[in-house]
XYZ file of C-alpha atoms in Angstrom:
596
model
C -5.082 6.952 -23.212
C -7.954 5.951 -25.501
C -9.039 2.380 -26.052
C -7.316 2.003 -29.437
C -3.934 3.279 -28.244
C -4.141 1.076 -25.194
C -4.806 -1.984 -27.357
C -1.752 -1.156 -29.453
C 0.340 -0.774 -26.308
C -1.027 -4.018 -24.907
C -0.046 -5.926 -28.078
C 3.389 -4.324 -27.987
C 3.937 -5.078 -24.313
C 2.644 -8.626 -24.605
C 5.043 -9.251 -27.508
C 7.910 -7.785 -25.500
C 7.045 -9.989 -22.526
C 6.955 -13.071 -24.750
C 10.364 -12.146 -26.180
C 11.687 -11.843 -22.639
C 10.326 -15.272 -21.744
C 11.991 -16.764 -24.836
C 15.251 -15.008 -23.926
C 15.121 -16.416 -20.415
C 14.516 -19.890 -21.840
C 17.497 -19.508 -24.194
C 19.676 -18.245 -21.357
C 18.599 -21.118 -19.145
C 19.488 -23.557 -21.931
C 22.871 -21.861 -22.296
C 23.580 -22.288 -18.598
C 22.594 -25.935 -18.839
C 24.829 -26.438 -21.900
C 27.700 -24.699 -20.149
C 27.229 -26.898 -17.103
C 27.145 -30.022 -19.256
C 30.439 -28.990 -20.867
C 31.962 -29.664 -17.457
C 30.188 -33.007 -17.169
C 31.281 -35.568 -19.805
C 28.384 -37.847 -18.886
C 25.806 -35.040 -19.280
C 24.678 -35.170 -15.635
C 23.697 -32.034 -13.741
C 26.576 -30.129 -12.198
C 28.267 -32.554 -9.855
C 31.051 -31.911 -7.422
C 32.760 -35.158 -8.448
C 33.305 -33.802 -11.981
C 35.123 -30.669 -10.846
C 38.871 -31.188 -10.884
C 39.905 -28.631 -8.286
C 38.593 -26.107 -5.835
C 39.611 -23.360 -8.260
C 37.493 -24.903 -11.012
C 34.614 -25.360 -8.597
C 34.615 -21.708 -7.514
C 35.032 -20.505 -11.104
C 31.975 -22.514 -12.123
C 30.103 -21.337 -9.051
C 30.850 -17.697 -9.840
C 29.711 -18.197 -13.428
C 26.350 -19.514 -12.214
C 25.953 -16.730 -9.665
C 26.811 -14.084 -12.270
C 24.376 -15.546 -14.751
C 21.562 -15.662 -12.222
C 22.354 -12.063 -11.279
C 22.049 -11.079 -14.938
C 18.423 -12.241 -14.825
C 17.697 -10.174 -11.705
C 14.705 -7.818 -11.930
C 16.938 -4.775 -11.359
C 19.789 -5.867 -13.648
C 19.070 -3.267 -16.341
C 19.132 -0.481 -13.717
C 22.390 -1.859 -12.357
C 24.003 -1.995 -15.809
C 22.925 1.559 -16.647
C 23.912 2.999 -13.264
C 25.718 6.318 -13.200
C 28.860 6.765 -11.075
C 26.733 8.743 -8.620
C 24.188 5.908 -8.353
C 26.977 3.406 -7.720
C 28.335 5.592 -4.938
C 24.897 6.010 -3.355
C 24.286 2.263 -3.529
C 27.616 1.592 -1.800
C 26.650 4.149 0.813
C 23.254 2.524 1.387
C 24.863 -0.873 1.970
C 27.193 0.725 4.492
C 24.328 2.545 6.222
C 22.484 -0.761 6.603
C 25.484 -2.149 8.479
C 25.814 0.957 10.626
C 22.109 0.903 11.500
C 22.462 -2.728 12.578
C 25.326 -1.761 14.891
C 24.179 1.633 16.150
C 20.416 1.100 16.412
C 19.350 -2.539 16.524
C 22.267 -4.033 18.438
C 22.091 -1.190 20.963
C 18.401 -1.774 21.640
C 17.566 -3.942 24.629
C 16.715 -7.525 23.637
C 13.153 -8.631 24.184
C 12.332 -11.444 26.591
C 10.290 -14.263 25.114
C 9.025 -17.710 26.118
C 10.895 -19.143 29.082
C 12.902 -15.945 29.456
C 14.730 -16.396 26.138
C 16.305 -13.141 25.003
C 15.671 -12.051 21.414
C 18.051 -9.485 19.901
C 16.537 -6.694 17.829
C 17.108 -6.716 14.073
C 15.974 -4.915 10.927
C 13.053 -6.701 9.285
C 11.539 -7.979 12.538
C 7.854 -7.283 13.290
C 7.139 -3.825 11.903
C 4.932 -2.721 14.788
C 7.643 -3.411 17.352
C 10.423 -2.060 15.146
C 8.715 1.184 14.107
C 10.298 3.339 16.880
C 13.727 1.896 15.993
C 13.180 2.400 12.261
C 12.603 6.109 12.879
C 16.141 6.329 14.295
C 17.888 4.664 11.349
C 19.853 6.420 8.640
C 18.368 4.124 6.003
C 14.841 5.267 6.839
C 15.940 8.881 6.446
C 17.249 7.987 2.992
C 13.983 6.217 2.134
C 12.028 9.283 3.285
C 14.088 11.550 1.019
C 13.719 9.317 -2.031
C 11.284 10.345 -4.815
C 8.908 7.409 -5.012
C 7.149 7.901 -8.340
C 3.523 6.741 -8.325
C 1.628 5.498 -5.264
C -0.912 3.119 -6.785
C -2.607 1.318 -3.881
C -3.896 3.473 -1.037
C -7.340 3.430 0.547
C -8.386 7.036 0.857
C -10.004 6.724 4.288
C -6.763 5.414 5.806
C -3.913 7.551 4.493
C -3.034 9.795 7.434
C -2.214 9.136 11.079
C -5.360 8.896 13.248
C -4.879 12.131 15.180
C -5.741 14.092 12.011
C -9.397 13.068 11.944
C -9.698 13.024 15.732
C -8.458 16.620 15.847
C -11.007 17.712 13.235
C -13.791 15.898 15.098
C -13.118 17.859 18.299
C -14.347 21.028 16.629
C -17.622 19.542 15.326
C -20.699 20.375 17.439
C -22.767 17.545 15.955
C -20.135 14.781 16.339
C -21.251 11.864 18.524
C -19.494 8.747 19.781
C -21.075 5.337 20.490
C -19.865 2.055 21.971
C -21.024 -1.545 21.926
C -20.594 -1.701 25.733
C -20.401 0.739 28.664
C -16.994 1.960 29.824
C -17.413 1.092 33.509
C -15.003 -0.337 36.124
C -16.198 -3.950 35.710
C -13.219 -6.361 35.537
C -10.716 -3.527 35.975
C -12.071 -1.645 32.975
C -11.672 -4.635 30.677
C -14.266 -2.952 28.457
C -11.752 -0.225 27.634
C -9.782 -2.860 25.760
C -12.708 -4.801 24.301
C -15.094 -2.040 23.204
C -15.657 -1.102 19.563
C -16.262 2.611 19.151
C -18.012 4.363 16.294
C -18.441 8.024 15.405
C -21.345 9.781 13.659
C -22.396 13.259 12.626
C -26.071 13.405 13.692
C -28.963 15.824 13.423
C -31.005 16.281 16.670
C -33.804 13.940 15.623
C -31.308 11.095 15.072
C -29.755 11.260 18.521
C -30.272 8.412 20.997
C -28.721 9.922 24.125
C -26.839 7.863 26.671
C -23.842 8.100 28.989
C -21.082 5.708 27.905
C -19.673 5.808 31.442
C -22.912 4.563 33.057
C -23.899 0.987 33.905
C -27.268 1.758 32.309
C -25.729 2.562 28.929
C -27.218 0.589 26.040
C -25.120 -0.367 22.999
C -24.918 2.396 20.349
C -26.598 5.090 22.385
C -25.090 8.410 21.342
C -22.927 10.697 23.454
C -21.741 14.094 22.271
C -18.026 13.756 21.484
C -17.051 16.931 23.355
C -18.821 15.587 26.477
C -17.023 12.268 26.102
C -13.624 13.999 25.938
C -14.430 16.071 29.006
C -15.723 13.183 31.147
C -13.255 10.432 30.170
C -10.509 11.510 32.644
C -13.024 11.532 35.492
C -14.387 8.040 34.888
C -11.254 6.394 33.432
C -8.514 8.046 35.487
C -6.312 4.947 35.383
C -6.324 4.839 31.575
C -4.089 6.719 29.170
C -4.962 10.308 28.250
C -8.160 10.167 26.219
C -6.684 11.234 22.865
C -3.828 8.723 23.125
C -6.323 6.028 24.108
C -8.467 6.798 21.065
C -5.477 6.776 18.740
C -4.412 3.414 20.103
C -7.919 2.108 19.430
C -7.425 3.018 15.773
C -4.054 1.356 15.166
C -2.886 -2.235 15.466
C -0.798 -3.426 18.386
C 1.892 -6.046 17.940
C -0.045 -8.568 20.028
C -3.115 -8.194 17.803
C -1.012 -8.857 14.720
C 1.404 -11.483 16.025
C -0.176 -13.050 19.131
C 0.389 -16.789 19.391
C -3.265 -17.565 18.624
C -3.806 -14.870 16.019
C -4.776 -15.776 12.459
C -5.295 -13.797 9.263
C -9.043 -14.084 9.891
C -8.638 -12.712 13.405
C -6.452 -9.839 12.188
C -9.086 -8.974 9.591
C -11.742 -8.932 12.326
C -9.700 -6.284 14.146
C -9.117 -4.454 10.871
C -12.810 -4.283 10.020
C -13.662 -2.915 13.459
C -11.154 -0.125 12.957
C -12.500 0.770 9.532
C -15.969 1.077 11.060
C -14.487 3.422 13.672
C -12.749 5.450 10.943
C -15.885 5.749 8.808
C -17.738 8.198 11.041
C -14.641 10.355 11.480
C -14.341 10.683 7.734
C -17.814 10.874 6.208
C -18.832 14.501 6.658
C -17.980 17.464 4.490
C -15.544 19.399 6.669
C -13.491 16.297 7.459
C -13.511 15.076 3.851
C -12.330 18.414 2.474
C -9.728 18.976 5.168
C -8.527 15.405 4.982
C -8.142 15.559 1.187
C -5.984 18.657 1.451
C -3.831 17.209 4.246
C -3.458 13.977 2.315
C -2.071 15.866 -0.672
C 0.327 17.712 1.614
C 1.437 14.361 3.008
C 2.045 12.936 -0.466
C 4.419 15.799 -1.178
C 6.092 15.453 2.227
C 6.676 11.740 1.570
C 8.131 12.549 -1.871
C 5.347 10.937 -3.904
C 4.982 12.407 -7.391
C 1.558 10.980 -8.303
C -1.182 8.950 -6.599
C -4.227 6.853 -7.460
C -6.569 6.806 -4.465
C -9.330 4.324 -3.670
C -12.381 6.026 -2.112
C -15.454 3.892 -1.450
C -18.530 4.679 -3.536
C -21.892 3.270 -2.424
C -25.297 4.718 -1.784
C -25.162 3.723 1.898
C -21.838 5.489 2.426
C -22.618 9.074 1.432
C -21.153 12.084 3.171
C -23.169 14.059 5.684
C -23.361 17.821 5.857
C -21.712 19.183 8.985
C -25.008 19.463 10.898
C -26.116 15.951 9.937
C -29.285 17.229 8.262
C -28.365 16.407 4.662
C -26.203 14.117 2.553
C -23.697 14.461 -0.278
C -23.886 11.768 -2.947
C -21.069 10.070 -4.869
C -21.009 12.798 -7.501
C -20.647 15.351 -4.721
C -17.730 13.360 -3.286
C -15.988 13.449 -6.662
C -16.507 17.195 -6.885
C -14.966 17.697 -3.429
C -11.890 15.658 -4.393
C -11.469 17.505 -7.691
C -11.958 20.929 -6.092
C -9.412 20.214 -3.369
C -6.820 18.758 -5.766
C -7.113 21.707 -8.144
C -6.828 24.157 -5.256
C -3.799 22.320 -3.908
C -2.107 22.141 -7.314
C -2.482 25.894 -7.778
C -1.057 26.532 -4.327
C 1.750 23.998 -4.836
C 2.894 25.760 -8.006
C 3.129 29.050 -6.089
C 5.171 27.312 -3.374
C 7.466 25.626 -5.877
C 6.327 22.133 -4.885
C 6.351 19.222 -7.341
C 3.272 17.013 -7.464
C 2.144 15.444 -10.706
C -1.489 14.908 -9.785
C -4.024 12.387 -8.579
C -6.665 10.098 -10.060
C -9.528 8.138 -8.511
C -10.037 4.380 -8.679
C -13.792 3.836 -8.382
C -14.276 1.257 -5.603
C -17.326 -0.508 -4.242
C -17.566 -3.414 -1.751
C -17.022 -6.945 -3.009
C -19.656 -8.091 -0.489
C -22.405 -6.456 -2.584
C -24.781 -8.605 -4.649
C -24.432 -8.443 -8.452
C -27.249 -5.876 -9.015
C -25.514 -3.368 -6.711
C -22.150 -3.975 -8.357
C -23.826 -3.383 -11.720
C -25.125 -0.023 -10.434
C -21.594 0.879 -9.388
C -20.150 -0.134 -12.768
C -22.690 2.028 -14.590
C -21.987 4.983 -12.290
C -18.262 4.513 -12.903
C -18.926 4.852 -16.649
C -20.902 8.040 -16.075
C -18.105 9.470 -13.926
C -15.543 8.620 -16.618
C -17.592 10.461 -19.221
C -18.072 13.447 -16.910
C -14.461 13.529 -15.634
C -12.344 11.565 -18.141
C -9.027 12.781 -16.730
C -9.906 11.865 -13.122
C -11.151 8.243 -13.207
C -8.283 5.725 -13.304
C -10.157 2.414 -13.142
C -12.540 0.152 -11.224
C -12.023 -2.159 -8.240
C -13.885 -4.176 -5.614
C -12.680 -3.749 -2.027
C -13.087 -5.440 1.339
C -11.880 -8.676 2.914
C -11.363 -11.005 -0.021
C -12.266 -14.196 1.809
C -15.520 -12.735 3.178
C -16.741 -11.113 -0.024
C -18.036 -12.648 -3.202
C -15.439 -14.064 -5.634
C -14.898 -12.209 -8.910
C -16.560 -14.996 -10.877
C -19.907 -14.081 -9.251
C -19.871 -10.835 -11.244
C -18.683 -12.104 -14.631
C -21.904 -11.133 -16.501
C -21.749 -7.616 -15.038
C -18.042 -7.268 -15.829
C -18.462 -8.474 -19.420
C -21.324 -6.031 -19.987
C -19.144 -3.252 -18.543
C -16.319 -4.121 -20.950
C -18.730 -4.066 -23.895
C -20.181 -0.708 -22.863
C -16.696 0.788 -22.461
C -15.608 -0.505 -25.872
C -18.768 0.808 -27.527
C -18.222 4.264 -26.014
C -14.426 4.206 -26.504
C -13.784 4.541 -22.776
C -10.625 3.211 -21.158
C -11.614 2.091 -17.637
C -9.327 -0.788 -16.674
C -10.038 -3.247 -13.914
C -7.538 -2.922 -11.052
C -8.725 -5.819 -8.924
C -7.749 -6.691 -5.373
C -6.987 -10.410 -5.513
C -4.585 -13.030 -4.219
C -4.524 -11.349 -0.778
C -4.755 -14.758 0.860
C -2.878 -17.770 2.197
C -5.559 -20.116 0.881
C -5.025 -22.439 -2.057
C -7.684 -24.180 -4.107
C -10.554 -21.986 -2.875
C -12.796 -19.474 -4.612
C -10.777 -16.714 -2.970
C -7.553 -18.086 -4.415
C -9.340 -18.482 -7.749
C -9.798 -14.715 -8.066
C -6.349 -14.636 -9.693
C -7.709 -16.690 -12.597
C -10.624 -14.323 -13.142
C -8.419 -11.233 -12.838
C -6.298 -12.651 -15.646
C -9.252 -13.540 -17.869
C -10.899 -10.158 -17.268
C -7.639 -8.438 -18.278
C -7.128 -6.601 -14.992
C -4.379 -4.109 -15.782
C -2.935 -4.294 -12.276
C -3.455 -6.642 -9.330
C -3.923 -5.344 -5.792
C -1.613 -7.399 -3.527
C -1.325 -10.650 -5.542
C 0.382 -12.269 -2.549
C -0.631 -15.787 -3.636
C 0.467 -15.423 -7.274
C 3.776 -17.248 -6.813
C 1.769 -20.400 -6.014
C 0.294 -20.316 -9.524
C 3.219 -20.596 -11.957
C 1.114 -20.759 -15.114
C -1.094 -17.793 -14.121
C 2.053 -15.904 -13.143
C 3.668 -16.476 -16.538
C 0.490 -15.398 -18.311
C 0.311 -12.220 -16.238
C 3.920 -11.483 -17.131
C 3.113 -11.997 -20.806
C 0.235 -9.524 -20.535
C 2.388 -7.007 -18.639
C 0.132 -7.075 -15.569
C 1.679 -5.351 -12.572
C 1.233 -6.136 -8.858
C 0.514 -3.456 -6.250
C 2.529 -4.942 -3.377
C 1.784 -3.805 0.209
C 4.446 -5.370 2.470
C 3.515 -3.896 5.868
C -0.203 -4.466 5.366
C 0.368 -8.097 4.383
C 2.523 -8.702 7.449
C 0.083 -7.169 9.929
C -2.921 -8.914 8.374
C -1.275 -12.298 8.813
C 0.067 -13.280 5.378
C 3.702 -13.364 6.477
C 5.275 -13.240 9.956
C 8.049 -10.897 8.807
C 8.925 -9.003 5.660
C 11.655 -11.463 4.631
C 8.942 -14.096 4.129
C 6.950 -11.911 1.742
C 6.106 -13.445 -1.620
C 7.223 -10.289 -3.472
C 10.831 -11.477 -3.410
C 10.026 -14.710 -5.264
C 7.770 -12.758 -7.636
C 10.570 -10.286 -8.340
C 12.969 -13.200 -8.843
C 10.597 -14.289 -11.608
C 10.619 -10.767 -13.064
C 6.989 -10.028 -12.242
C 6.457 -6.268 -12.335
C 5.702 -4.938 -8.840
C 5.151 -1.578 -7.192
C 5.437 -0.658 -3.486
C 2.383 0.718 -1.660
C 1.132 1.459 1.857
C -2.506 0.256 1.593
C -3.966 1.503 4.928
C -1.187 3.470 6.608
C -3.478 4.977 9.266
C -4.105 1.607 10.880
C -0.461 0.480 10.719
C 1.323 3.711 11.775
C 3.142 3.595 8.456
C 3.947 5.711 5.406
C 5.115 4.726 1.941
C 8.666 5.441 3.149
C 8.215 2.699 5.755
C 7.196 0.191 3.082
C 10.221 1.044 0.937
C 12.413 0.659 4.030
C 10.934 -2.773 4.721
C 11.510 -3.846 1.114
C 15.199 -2.917 1.469
C 15.858 -4.648 4.807
C 13.814 -7.765 3.988
C 16.391 -9.054 1.491
C 20.104 -8.952 2.241
C 21.156 -8.105 -1.318
C 18.386 -5.599 -2.074
C 19.964 -2.379 -3.283
C 19.366 1.077 -4.711
C 18.758 -0.438 -8.155
C 15.928 -2.560 -6.769
C 14.318 0.546 -5.315
C 14.780 2.357 -8.629
C 13.237 -0.424 -10.730
C 10.190 -0.639 -8.447
C 9.700 3.120 -8.775
C 10.110 3.056 -12.560
C 7.509 0.310 -12.802
C 5.114 2.426 -10.734
C 5.329 5.164 -13.342
C 5.091 2.696 -16.227
C 1.919 1.104 -14.836
C 0.130 4.246 -13.652
C -3.226 4.859 -15.355
C -2.121 7.966 -17.216
C -1.897 8.843 -20.898
C 1.476 8.979 -22.610
C 1.815 12.770 -22.334
C 1.114 12.569 -18.591
C 3.564 9.695 -18.253
C 6.358 11.605 -19.969
C 5.744 14.599 -17.719
C 5.688 12.404 -14.616
C 8.844 10.589 -15.694
C 10.682 13.868 -16.288
C 9.587 15.207 -12.881
C 10.766 12.048 -11.148
C 14.124 11.947 -12.976
C 14.850 15.518 -11.929
C 14.044 14.740 -8.312
C 15.965 11.439 -8.452
C 19.189 13.268 -9.376
C 18.623 15.787 -6.580
C 17.978 12.911 -4.163
C 21.244 11.170 -5.060
C 23.229 14.362 -4.641
C 21.522 15.143 -1.342
C 22.181 11.673 0.079
C 25.871 12.041 -0.713
C 26.018 15.460 0.907
C 24.357 14.201 4.069
C 25.983 10.783 4.459
C 28.834 10.565 1.965
C 31.551 11.262 4.543
C 30.384 8.209 6.497
C 31.220 5.656 3.829
C 34.584 4.517 2.548
C 34.952 0.893 1.600
C 38.269 -0.847 0.896
C 40.051 2.463 0.537
C 37.631 3.756 -2.081
C 36.845 7.442 -1.587
C 33.437 8.547 -2.736
C 33.015 11.893 -4.470
C 31.411 14.389 -2.112
């Protein structure tokens, strides 16, 4: 979409949002007037003014119905086909059956003072994940076509064994630790150590034996030697590959320990990303990973994706022997080559995948001159590959990086350059991923609004800013919500406390995303599952509206959007029919027989 057409669409959407706000105000006034008609003295609805229980419940139902008519998924509910209504009824029944057959059958967990805690859907994701895999609802979520996946960090899409398996075949792969893995304190170092991987040329080696008391931090050990010797020196530990995988993913205690904080969870997160970096930043792994990631998108029924690779001069890829580097332009070429190859192969295999774009990302911890370099390179990439660059973002722990306002001169210059060259490169800023209020971190929401960020990554804190929230609605700004990530990184103890539900209640456009699935043992299907079980009255229509918004807010031109929408609609109908074939015989409510 060019700059002019986007401006027209923005004006149109902003006007539509303002009309919606006015409609909501009128409706609210109507409810108030209706309530006052039952109150001769004009007071708010009061029990004393209701003549009978029948009148009370009639008035109550009228209020409930009116509030439901303002629900974010109301239009999907009104337009539902008979098949959609049957599938929704089935989903509600499956939720009940999963509660009985899976969660209630699981052994309660013993807590403080021996208190027993029954298992339930929507409890801590990391403890529930094995139970979720056994539920019917998760199978339905896995089958569902999910539209556009708009918030996924490219170095953390796939489960950790993928990169570890590739690394085993690399002769120049080395592993380092910040401490020796020796039997001191019953191998306490096995738990505490932070590992890193690197592809190294011979002259960059610093040899050492990780299993020796003489080992110095960050000395290098050939990865194949490490795998061979680990069982000998650490015989009481788990098998080496399982131990490494566990080092890469969060445990429940790390996320929900009694002393854990969001800051502490981020400390663990950052250590894992450093461990991931060396497994990812060489050519063979990058190419293979890109292809497997595309395969995984199709497997998880994702029709389109916008990935967030990191671009910075200090984060280039290495050649497989460690003797050379591949710059950011080379990284883009690898992604494009692999996507084109996959698309050609997918067409031959009859697979449906609508494509992929790249959100140019650079660390928010960088000083302004480095961010300016990144902005200028993003412009050059957009001119070179106009159909591949979706937008620009800053990434990294929001509270530890610089606030957006530190880069206002650079951002304004970027906007001017894009306008002058008729380039559409929207900002897609991470912001509001915080529990803080009244800080510079919290203030990033203000700058994202003023800088016209087209989407907001996370936006968890937005519901604490009613005026900013209304302005974002008026500008049709969409949130990229990441429920599992926000829970594990300390923003909410469980999914039912997630701010997305209050944001949706205020009709803020949201999409569902997985963020860093590698580190959380999760897929996009898991996030959709969590969204469903986190709110008792969430239904198929809520899922559908979230998916439709993902397509609406994807950074594609109108022709691409129509093609993506048509692809999704076709798969949505197949999904509904397939769910009924698989589970339809299991549901019959109040004598109603579903069509099978």
